[in-house]
Coordinates of C-alpha atoms in Angstrom, one line a residue:
Chain A
X6 CA -15.4 51.9 61.2
X7 CA -17.5 49.9 58.7
X8 CA -17.0 46.2 58.7
X9 CA -18.4 43.5 56.4
X10 CA -19.4 40.5 58.4
X11 CA -19.7 37.1 56.9
X12 CA -21.2 34.0 58.5
X13 CA -20.8 30.4 57.3
X14 CA -22.3 27.0 58.1
X15 CA -24.2 26.8 61.4
X16 CA -23.1 30.3 62.4
X17 CA -24.9 31.6 59.3
X18 CA -27.9 29.4 60.1
X19 CA -28.2 30.7 63.7
X20 CA -27.8 34.3 62.7
X21 CA -30.1 33.9 59.8
X22 CA -28.2 35.6 57.1
X23 CA -24.9 35.1 55.3
X24 CA -23.6 38.7 55.5
X25 CA -24.2 42.1 56.9
X26 CA -22.5 45.4 57.3
X27 CA -21.9 47.0 60.7
X28 CA -20.7 50.2 62.1
X29 CA -18.5 49.6 65.1
X30 CA -15.7 51.0 67.2
X31 CA -14.7 47.6 68.5
X32 CA -10.9 47.3 68.9
X33 CA -10.6 43.6 68.8
X34 CA -12.6 40.6 67.4
X35 CA -13.6 39.9 71.0
X36 CA -15.0 43.4 71.4
X37 CA -17.0 43.0 68.2
X38 CA -18.4 39.6 69.4
X39 CA -19.5 41.2 72.7
X40 CA -21.3 44.0 70.8
X41 CA -23.0 41.5 68.5
X42 CA -24.1 39.2 71.4
X43 CA -25.7 42.2 73.2
X44 CA -27.8 42.9 70.1
X45 CA -30.2 40.0 69.8
X46 CA -30.6 36.4 71.1
X47 CA -29.7 34.9 67.7
X48 CA -26.2 36.4 68.0
X49 CA -26.0 35.3 71.6
X50 CA -26.8 31.8 70.4
X51 CA -24.3 31.9 67.5
X52 CA -21.5 33.1 69.6
X53 CA -22.2 31.2 72.8
X54 CA -19.2 28.9 72.5
X55 CA -16.1 30.7 71.1
X56 CA -14.1 27.5 71.4
X57 CA -16.2 26.1 68.6
X58 CA -15.7 29.1 66.4
X59 CA -13.0 30.4 64.0
X60 CA -12.5 33.9 62.7
X61 CA -10.9 35.2 59.6
X62 CA -9.8 38.8 59.1
X63 CA -9.7 39.9 55.5
X64 CA -9.7 36.2 54.6
X65 CA -6.8 35.2 56.9
X66 CA -7.4 33.1 59.9
X67 CA -6.9 35.1 63.1
X68 CA -7.3 34.9 66.9
X69 CA -10.2 36.4 68.8
X70 CA -7.9 38.9 70.5
X71 CA -6.6 40.2 67.1
X72 CA -7.1 44.0 66.6
X73 CA -9.6 45.2 64.0
X74 CA -7.7 48.3 62.9
X75 CA -7.5 48.4 59.1
X76 CA -9.7 45.3 58.7
X77 CA -12.6 45.4 56.2
X78 CA -14.0 41.8 56.2
X79 CA -14.6 39.7 59.3
X80 CA -15.8 36.1 58.8
X81 CA -17.1 33.8 61.5
X82 CA -17.5 30.1 61.0
X83 CA -17.1 26.7 62.8
X84 CA -13.9 24.6 62.3
X85 CA -13.4 23.9 58.7
X86 CA -14.2 20.4 57.3
X87 CA -12.6 20.4 53.8
X88 CA -11.0 17.6 52.0
Chain B
X16 CA 10.7 28.2 42.8
X17 CA 8.7 28.0 39.6
X18 CA 6.6 24.9 40.5
X19 CA 3.4 24.8 38.6
X20 CA 0.6 24.7 41.1
X21 CA -2.9 24.6 39.7
X22 CA -5.9 25.1 41.9
X23 CA -9.6 25.0 41.1
X24 CA -12.6 25.5 43.4
X25 CA -15.6 24.6 41.4
X26 CA -19.2 23.3 41.6
X27 CA -18.8 21.0 38.6
X28 CA -17.5 17.4 38.8
X29 CA -14.0 16.7 37.4
X30 CA -12.5 13.8 35.5
X31 CA -9.3 12.5 36.9
X32 CA -8.0 11.4 33.5
X33 CA -8.6 14.8 32.0
X34 CA -7.1 16.6 34.9
X35 CA -4.0 14.5 34.8
X36 CA -3.3 14.7 31.1
X37 CA -0.1 16.6 30.9
X38 CA 0.4 16.4 34.7
X39 CA 3.9 15.6 36.0
X40 CA 5.6 15.4 32.6
X41 CA 8.8 17.1 33.7
X42 CA 11.8 14.9 32.9
X43 CA 12.8 14.8 36.6
X44 CA 9.4 13.4 37.7
X45 CA 9.8 9.8 39.0
X46 CA 6.6 9.5 41.0
X47 CA 3.0 10.9 41.0
X48 CA 0.5 10.4 43.7
X49 CA -3.2 11.2 43.5
X50 CA -5.9 11.4 46.2
X51 CA -9.6 11.5 45.4
X52 CA -12.2 12.1 48.2
X53 CA -15.7 10.7 47.6
X54 CA -19.0 11.1 49.3
X55 CA -19.3 7.9 51.4
X56 CA -22.6 6.4 52.5
X57 CA -22.0 3.6 54.9
X58 CA -25.5 3.3 56.1
X59 CA -27.6 4.0 53.0
X60 CA -29.3 6.9 54.8
X61 CA -27.4 9.8 53.2
X62 CA -29.4 11.6 50.6
X63 CA -26.9 14.2 49.7
X64 CA -24.0 16.3 51.1
X65 CA -24.0 20.1 50.9
X66 CA -20.6 21.7 50.8
X67 CA -20.5 25.4 51.7
X68 CA -17.4 27.5 51.0
X69 CA -16.0 30.9 51.5
X70 CA -15.4 32.0 47.9
X71 CA -13.0 34.8 48.5
X72 CA -10.8 32.9 50.9
X73 CA -10.8 29.4 49.4
X74 CA -8.4 29.7 46.6
X75 CA -5.9 31.8 48.5
X76 CA -6.0 29.4 51.5
X77 CA -5.4 26.4 49.2
X78 CA -2.7 28.2 47.2
X79 CA -0.8 28.9 50.4
X80 CA -1.0 25.2 51.5
X81 CA 0.0 24.0 48.0
X82 CA 2.9 26.4 47.7
X83 CA 4.3 25.3 51.0
X84 CA 4.0 21.6 49.9
X85 CA 5.5 22.4 46.5
X86 CA 8.6 24.0 48.1
X87 CA 9.0 21.7 51.0
X88 CA 9.1 18.5 48.8
X89 CA 10.5 20.1 45.6
X90 CA 7.4 19.1 43.7
X91 CA 7.6 19.1 39.9
X92 CA 3.9 19.5 39.6
X93 CA 0.9 20.0 41.9
X94 CA -2.9 20.1 41.5
X95 CA -5.8 20.7 43.9
X96 CA -9.4 20.6 42.9
X97 CA -12.2 21.1 45.5
X98 CA -15.9 21.1 44.8
X99 CA -18.7 22.9 46.5
X100 CA -22.5 22.6 46.4
X101 CA -24.8 19.6 46.5
X102 CA -23.1 16.1 46.0
X103 CA -24.8 12.7 46.2
X104 CA -23.1 9.5 47.5
X105 CA -20.4 8.2 45.3
X106 CA -19.6 11.6 43.8
X107 CA -16.1 13.0 43.9
X108 CA -15.6 15.8 46.4
X109 CA -12.0 16.8 45.7
X110 CA -8.6 15.6 44.5
X111 CA -5.0 16.4 44.9
X112 CA -2.1 15.3 42.7
X113 CA 1.6 15.6 43.4
X114 CA 4.6 14.9 41.2
X115 CA 8.2 14.6 42.6
X116 CA 11.5 12.9 41.9
X117 CA 10.9 10.1 44.5
X118 CA 7.9 8.3 45.9
X119 CA 8.4 9.4 49.5
X120 CA 8.2 13.1 48.5
X121 CA 5.1 12.7 46.3
X122 CA 3.4 10.7 49.1
X123 CA 4.4 13.1 51.9
X124 CA 3.2 16.2 49.9
X125 CA -0.1 14.6 49.1
X126 CA -0.7 13.7 52.7
X127 CA 0.3 17.1 53.9
X128 CA -2.1 18.7 51.4
X129 CA -4.9 16.5 52.6
X130 CA -4.2 17.1 56.3
X131 CA -4.2 20.9 55.7
X132 CA -7.1 21.1 53.4
X133 CA -9.1 19.1 56.0
X134 CA -8.9 21.8 58.6
X135 CA -7.4 24.9 57.0
X136 CA -9.4 25.3 53.8
X137 CA -12.7 27.1 54.3
X138 CA -15.2 24.4 53.4
X139 CA -18.1 23.1 55.6
X140 CA -19.9 19.8 55.0
X141 CA -23.5 19.2 55.8
X142 CA -25.1 15.8 55.6
X143 CA -28.7 15.5 54.6
X144 CA -30.6 12.3 55.5
X145 CA -34.3 11.5 55.7
X146 CA -34.1 12.4 59.4
X147 CA -32.7 15.8 58.8
X148 CA -29.6 17.7 58.2
X149 CA -26.4 17.9 60.3
X150 CA -23.1 19.8 59.9
X151 CA -20.2 17.5 59.9
X152 CA -18.1 18.2 63.0
X153 CA -14.4 18.7 62.8
X154 CA -12.5 15.9 64.5
X155 CA -9.8 16.5 67.1
X156 CA -7.8 14.0 65.1
X157 CA -7.9 16.2 62.1
X158 CA -6.3 19.1 64.1
X159 CA -3.8 16.7 65.7
X160 CA -2.8 15.5 62.2
X161 CA -1.2 18.9 61.5
X162 CA 1.3 18.4 64.3
X163 CA 3.2 15.8 62.4
X164 CA 4.3 18.3 59.7
Chain C
X9 CA -12.4 -11.0 53.1
X10 CA -13.7 -10.6 49.6
X11 CA -11.6 -7.6 48.7
X12 CA -11.2 -7.3 44.9
X13 CA -7.5 -7.3 44.3
X14 CA -6.4 -7.0 40.6
X15 CA -2.9 -7.5 39.6
X16 CA -1.3 -7.3 36.2
X17 CA 2.4 -7.9 35.2
X18 CA 2.7 -6.8 31.6
X19 CA 5.0 -5.5 28.9
X20 CA 2.4 -3.0 27.6
X21 CA 1.9 0.5 28.8
X22 CA -1.3 1.2 30.8
X23 CA -3.7 4.1 30.9
X24 CA -4.5 5.3 34.4
X25 CA -7.9 6.5 33.4
X26 CA -8.9 3.2 31.8
X27 CA -7.5 1.2 34.7
X28 CA -9.4 3.3 37.2
X29 CA -12.8 3.2 35.4
X30 CA -15.0 1.3 37.8
X31 CA -12.3 1.4 40.5
X32 CA -13.3 2.0 44.1
X33 CA -17.0 2.3 43.4
X34 CA -18.2 0.5 46.5
X35 CA -20.6 2.7 48.6
X36 CA -18.3 2.6 51.6
X37 CA -15.3 4.0 49.6
X38 CA -14.5 7.5 50.8
X39 CA -10.9 7.8 49.5
X40 CA -8.8 6.5 46.7
X41 CA -5.1 6.9 46.3
X42 CA -3.0 6.2 43.2
X43 CA 0.7 6.0 42.8
X44 CA 2.4 6.0 39.4
X45 CA 6.2 5.4 39.0
X46 CA 7.9 6.8 35.9
X47 CA 11.3 6.4 34.3
X48 CA 13.1 9.5 35.5
X49 CA 16.0 11.0 33.6
X50 CA 17.7 13.7 35.7
X51 CA 20.8 14.1 33.6
X52 CA 19.6 13.5 30.1
X53 CA 22.0 10.6 29.8
X54 CA 19.5 7.7 30.1
X55 CA 18.7 6.0 26.8
X56 CA 16.4 3.4 28.2
X57 CA 15.7 1.2 31.2
X58 CA 15.4 -2.5 31.0
X59 CA 13.2 -4.2 33.5
X60 CA 13.8 -7.9 34.0
X61 CA 11.3 -10.0 36.0
X62 CA 10.8 -13.5 37.3
X63 CA 7.5 -14.5 35.5
X64 CA 6.5 -17.4 37.7
X65 CA 7.0 -15.6 40.9
X66 CA 6.0 -12.1 40.1
X67 CA 2.2 -12.3 40.3
X68 CA 2.2 -14.5 43.4
X69 CA 4.6 -12.2 45.2
X70 CA 2.6 -9.1 44.4
X71 CA -0.7 -10.9 45.3
X72 CA 0.6 -11.8 48.7
X73 CA 1.7 -8.2 49.3
X74 CA -1.6 -6.8 48.0
X75 CA -3.7 -9.3 50.0
X76 CA -1.9 -8.2 53.2
X77 CA -2.5 -4.6 52.4
X78 CA -6.2 -5.2 51.6
X79 CA -6.8 -7.0 54.9
X80 CA -4.7 -4.8 57.1
X81 CA -6.5 -1.5 56.0
X82 CA -9.8 -3.0 55.1
X83 CA -9.5 -1.8 51.5
X84 CA -12.6 -1.7 49.4
X85 CA -10.5 -2.0 46.2
X86 CA -6.9 -2.6 45.2
X87 CA -5.0 -2.6 41.9
X88 CA -1.3 -3.2 41.1
X89 CA 0.2 -3.0 37.6
X90 CA 3.9 -3.5 37.0
X91 CA 5.6 -3.5 33.6
X92 CA 8.7 -5.3 32.4
X93 CA 10.9 -4.9 29.3
X94 CA 12.4 -1.8 27.7
X95 CA 11.1 1.6 28.8
X96 CA 12.3 5.0 27.8
X97 CA 12.4 8.1 30.0
X98 CA 9.0 9.5 30.9
X99 CA 7.3 6.1 30.4
X100 CA 5.2 4.6 33.2
X101 CA 6.8 1.8 35.1
X102 CA 4.0 0.8 37.4
X103 CA 1.0 1.9 39.4
X104 CA -0.9 1.0 42.5
X105 CA -4.4 2.2 43.4
X106 CA -6.1 1.7 46.8
X107 CA -9.6 2.5 47.9
X108 CA -10.7 2.6 51.5
X109 CA -13.2 4.3 53.9
X110 CA -10.8 7.0 55.1
X111 CA -7.9 8.8 53.6
X112 CA -5.4 7.5 56.2
X113 CA -6.1 3.9 55.3
X114 CA -5.9 4.5 51.5
X115 CA -2.6 6.4 51.9
X116 CA -1.0 3.8 54.3
X117 CA -2.0 0.9 52.1
X118 CA -0.5 2.6 49.0
X119 CA 2.7 3.4 50.8
X120 CA 2.9 -0.2 52.2
X121 CA 2.4 -1.6 48.7
X122 CA 5.2 0.6 47.2
X123 CA 7.6 -0.2 50.0
X124 CA 7.1 -3.9 49.6
X125 CA 7.0 -3.9 45.8
X126 CA 10.3 -2.1 45.9
X127 CA 12.2 -4.9 47.6
X128 CA 10.0 -7.9 47.6
X129 CA 8.6 -8.2 44.1
X130 CA 11.1 -9.9 41.7
X131 CA 12.0 -7.1 39.3
X132 CA 15.4 -5.8 38.4
X133 CA 16.1 -2.5 36.7
X134 CA 19.0 -1.9 34.4
X135 CA 19.9 1.6 33.2
X136 CA 21.4 2.0 29.7
X137 CA 23.3 5.1 28.9
X138 CA 25.7 6.0 26.1
X139 CA 28.5 5.0 28.5
X140 CA 27.1 1.6 29.1
X141 CA 24.6 -0.4 31.1
X142 CA 24.3 -0.7 34.9
X143 CA 22.0 -2.7 37.2
X144 CA 20.2 -0.4 39.6
X145 CA 21.4 -1.3 43.1
X146 CA 18.9 -1.8 45.9
X147 CA 19.2 0.9 48.5
X148 CA 19.6 0.2 52.2
X149 CA 16.8 2.7 52.7
X150 CA 14.4 0.6 50.7
X151 CA 15.0 -2.4 53.0
X152 CA 14.8 -0.1 56.1
X153 CA 11.5 1.2 54.8
X154 CA 9.9 -2.1 55.5
X155 CA 10.6 -1.9 59.3
X156 CA 7.9 0.8 59.7
X157 CA 5.1 -1.6 58.9
Chain D
X19 CA 17.6 -34.9 42.8
X20 CA 17.0 -32.8 39.7
X21 CA 16.8 -29.0 40.2
X22 CA 15.8 -26.3 37.8
X23 CA 18.1 -23.3 38.4
X24 CA 17.1 -19.8 37.4
X25 CA 19.4 -16.8 37.3
X26 CA 18.3 -13.1 37.0
X27 CA 19.9 -9.7 36.5
X28 CA 23.7 -9.7 36.9
X29 CA 23.7 -13.2 38.3
X30 CA 22.3 -14.3 34.9
X31 CA 24.9 -12.2 33.1
X32 CA 27.8 -13.5 35.1
X33 CA 26.8 -17.2 34.6
X34 CA 25.9 -16.5 31.0
X35 CA 22.6 -18.3 30.9
X36 CA 19.1 -17.7 32.4
X37 CA 18.4 -21.3 33.4
X38 CA 19.8 -24.8 33.6
X39 CA 19.0 -28.2 35.1
X40 CA 21.4 -29.8 37.6
X41 CA 21.6 -33.2 39.3
X42 CA 22.7 -32.7 42.8
X43 CA 22.6 -34.3 46.3
X44 CA 23.1 -30.9 48.0
X45 CA 21.1 -30.7 51.2
X46 CA 20.9 -27.0 51.5
X47 CA 21.1 -23.9 49.2
X48 CA 24.5 -23.3 50.7
X49 CA 25.7 -26.8 49.7
X50 CA 24.4 -26.2 46.2
X51 CA 26.2 -22.9 45.9
X52 CA 29.4 -24.6 47.0
X53 CA 29.0 -27.3 44.3
X54 CA 28.3 -24.6 41.6
X55 CA 31.3 -22.5 42.7
X56 CA 33.6 -25.5 42.4
X57 CA 32.4 -26.1 38.8
X58 CA 33.7 -23.0 36.9
X59 CA 35.1 -19.6 37.4
X60 CA 31.9 -17.9 36.2
X61 CA 29.9 -19.5 39.1
X62 CA 32.7 -18.5 41.4
X63 CA 32.3 -15.0 40.2
X64 CA 28.5 -15.0 40.4
X65 CA 28.4 -16.4 43.9
X66 CA 31.4 -14.6 45.3
X67 CA 29.4 -12.4 47.6
X68 CA 26.4 -14.1 49.1
X69 CA 25.3 -11.0 51.0
X70 CA 24.5 -9.4 47.7
X71 CA 22.4 -12.3 46.6
X72 CA 18.9 -13.6 47.3
X73 CA 17.4 -17.0 46.7
X74 CA 13.9 -18.2 46.1
X75 CA 12.9 -21.9 46.4
X76 CA 9.9 -22.8 44.3
X77 CA 9.2 -19.0 43.9
X78 CA 9.3 -18.2 47.6
X79 CA 12.1 -16.2 49.1
X80 CA 14.3 -18.3 51.4
X81 CA 17.5 -18.3 53.4
X82 CA 20.8 -19.8 52.2
X83 CA 20.7 -22.4 54.9
X84 CA 17.2 -23.6 53.8
X85 CA 16.9 -27.4 53.0
X86 CA 16.4 -28.4 49.4
X87 CA 14.3 -31.5 50.0
X88 CA 11.2 -31.5 47.8
X89 CA 12.3 -28.3 46.0
X90 CA 12.1 -28.2 42.2
X91 CA 13.1 -24.7 41.3
X92 CA 15.9 -22.6 42.8
X93 CA 16.3 -19.0 41.6
X94 CA 19.3 -16.8 42.4
X95 CA 19.2 -13.0 41.9
X96 CA 20.4 -9.7 43.4
X97 CA 18.2 -7.7 45.8
X98 CA 15.0 -6.8 43.9
X99 CA 14.4 -3.3 42.6
X100 CA 10.8 -3.2 41.7
X101 CA 8.4 -0.3 42.1

């Protein structure tokens, strides 16, 4: 499946780009993260501490064990600091 | 319920008076509360703040929060404005306004909105000083604040 | 502490925007909260409201309440306006504005001010309808609200 | 001693005037209230339920057993309804 990945704040800075498209057969967010981490050190760095990361699937907050079936957009970012 | 909820995610500054003209004018409004968040500079070291946002998700996330507040406290009016981009100290970052029959409802809804916007609306703040730039870390207390609702 | 506290007890209406121009502009202000109370008319029966006040005591009583709020929450600015006289539905009765470093302080101070103004500032409201006139009774809940502070 | 008495809201309406000056030797607010009640039915009516009344001495809230020594202005009114 084809996924649009979005990165924000320091996740974006560590990965070095705000978005990319990937082909993957990952079943959950966790699987996808493992795939990405295996690619290059910058992903390893960005995803080193999942507790400090949040994920949104098609613009809805989700858990890391959420399934990716039917999802088109996955966004990774640190805890939000709005307001 | 047909509560008017207006949301704006914008780079431009806003004028509280302009935004509030016509706000909360329903006959059953007895109380309006506004909150304005400003770029604070306690030490004089802050050059500017950079607010990054997730354009697609922002308005939806805010709308969900505002709709819940509007229903829970039977608001007669509700407004949320949140800016993104580069802001210097003293600039307005965001505002919420709530109108309700009684003061307790207007206050509770405004505080609820702020607590949720703080950690559930996809914005990230970076502070730039002469020494460098640093992402503002979310506080445990911000997450804890949600448990009271 | 040299917190600017401005108080006005007046017959005239006020304009929120005008009152807030220059409000909370200290560099250490991160949050401002305003509350506006309006004459509500749920049933359509209210012709007007008459607010009686105790001129000599009013401003002093409000100043004591505002000074306590300003000190307790380290406010960077504080404003209270309360009207008296004849007001029709939809008119503004009063407002408070608070400025502080953080949102929790600005909210708490505004709610404290409202709770105390409600039952410790010498104003009395009378509602006039076609059927006659009635003094608004103080609610037990208003007195109870003070116990949380 | 000479006291300026002020009445507000329905206390004022029941007594029929907003202010008056009295000569009294009452030692406490309660004594003063007893004196006034003995004067005329309208005072009796205004002061019939002390629990629904408040008193301020020289513009400070006080209790009904407070002494009047040194006081110049006594105000009677129902519980306040500001805000």
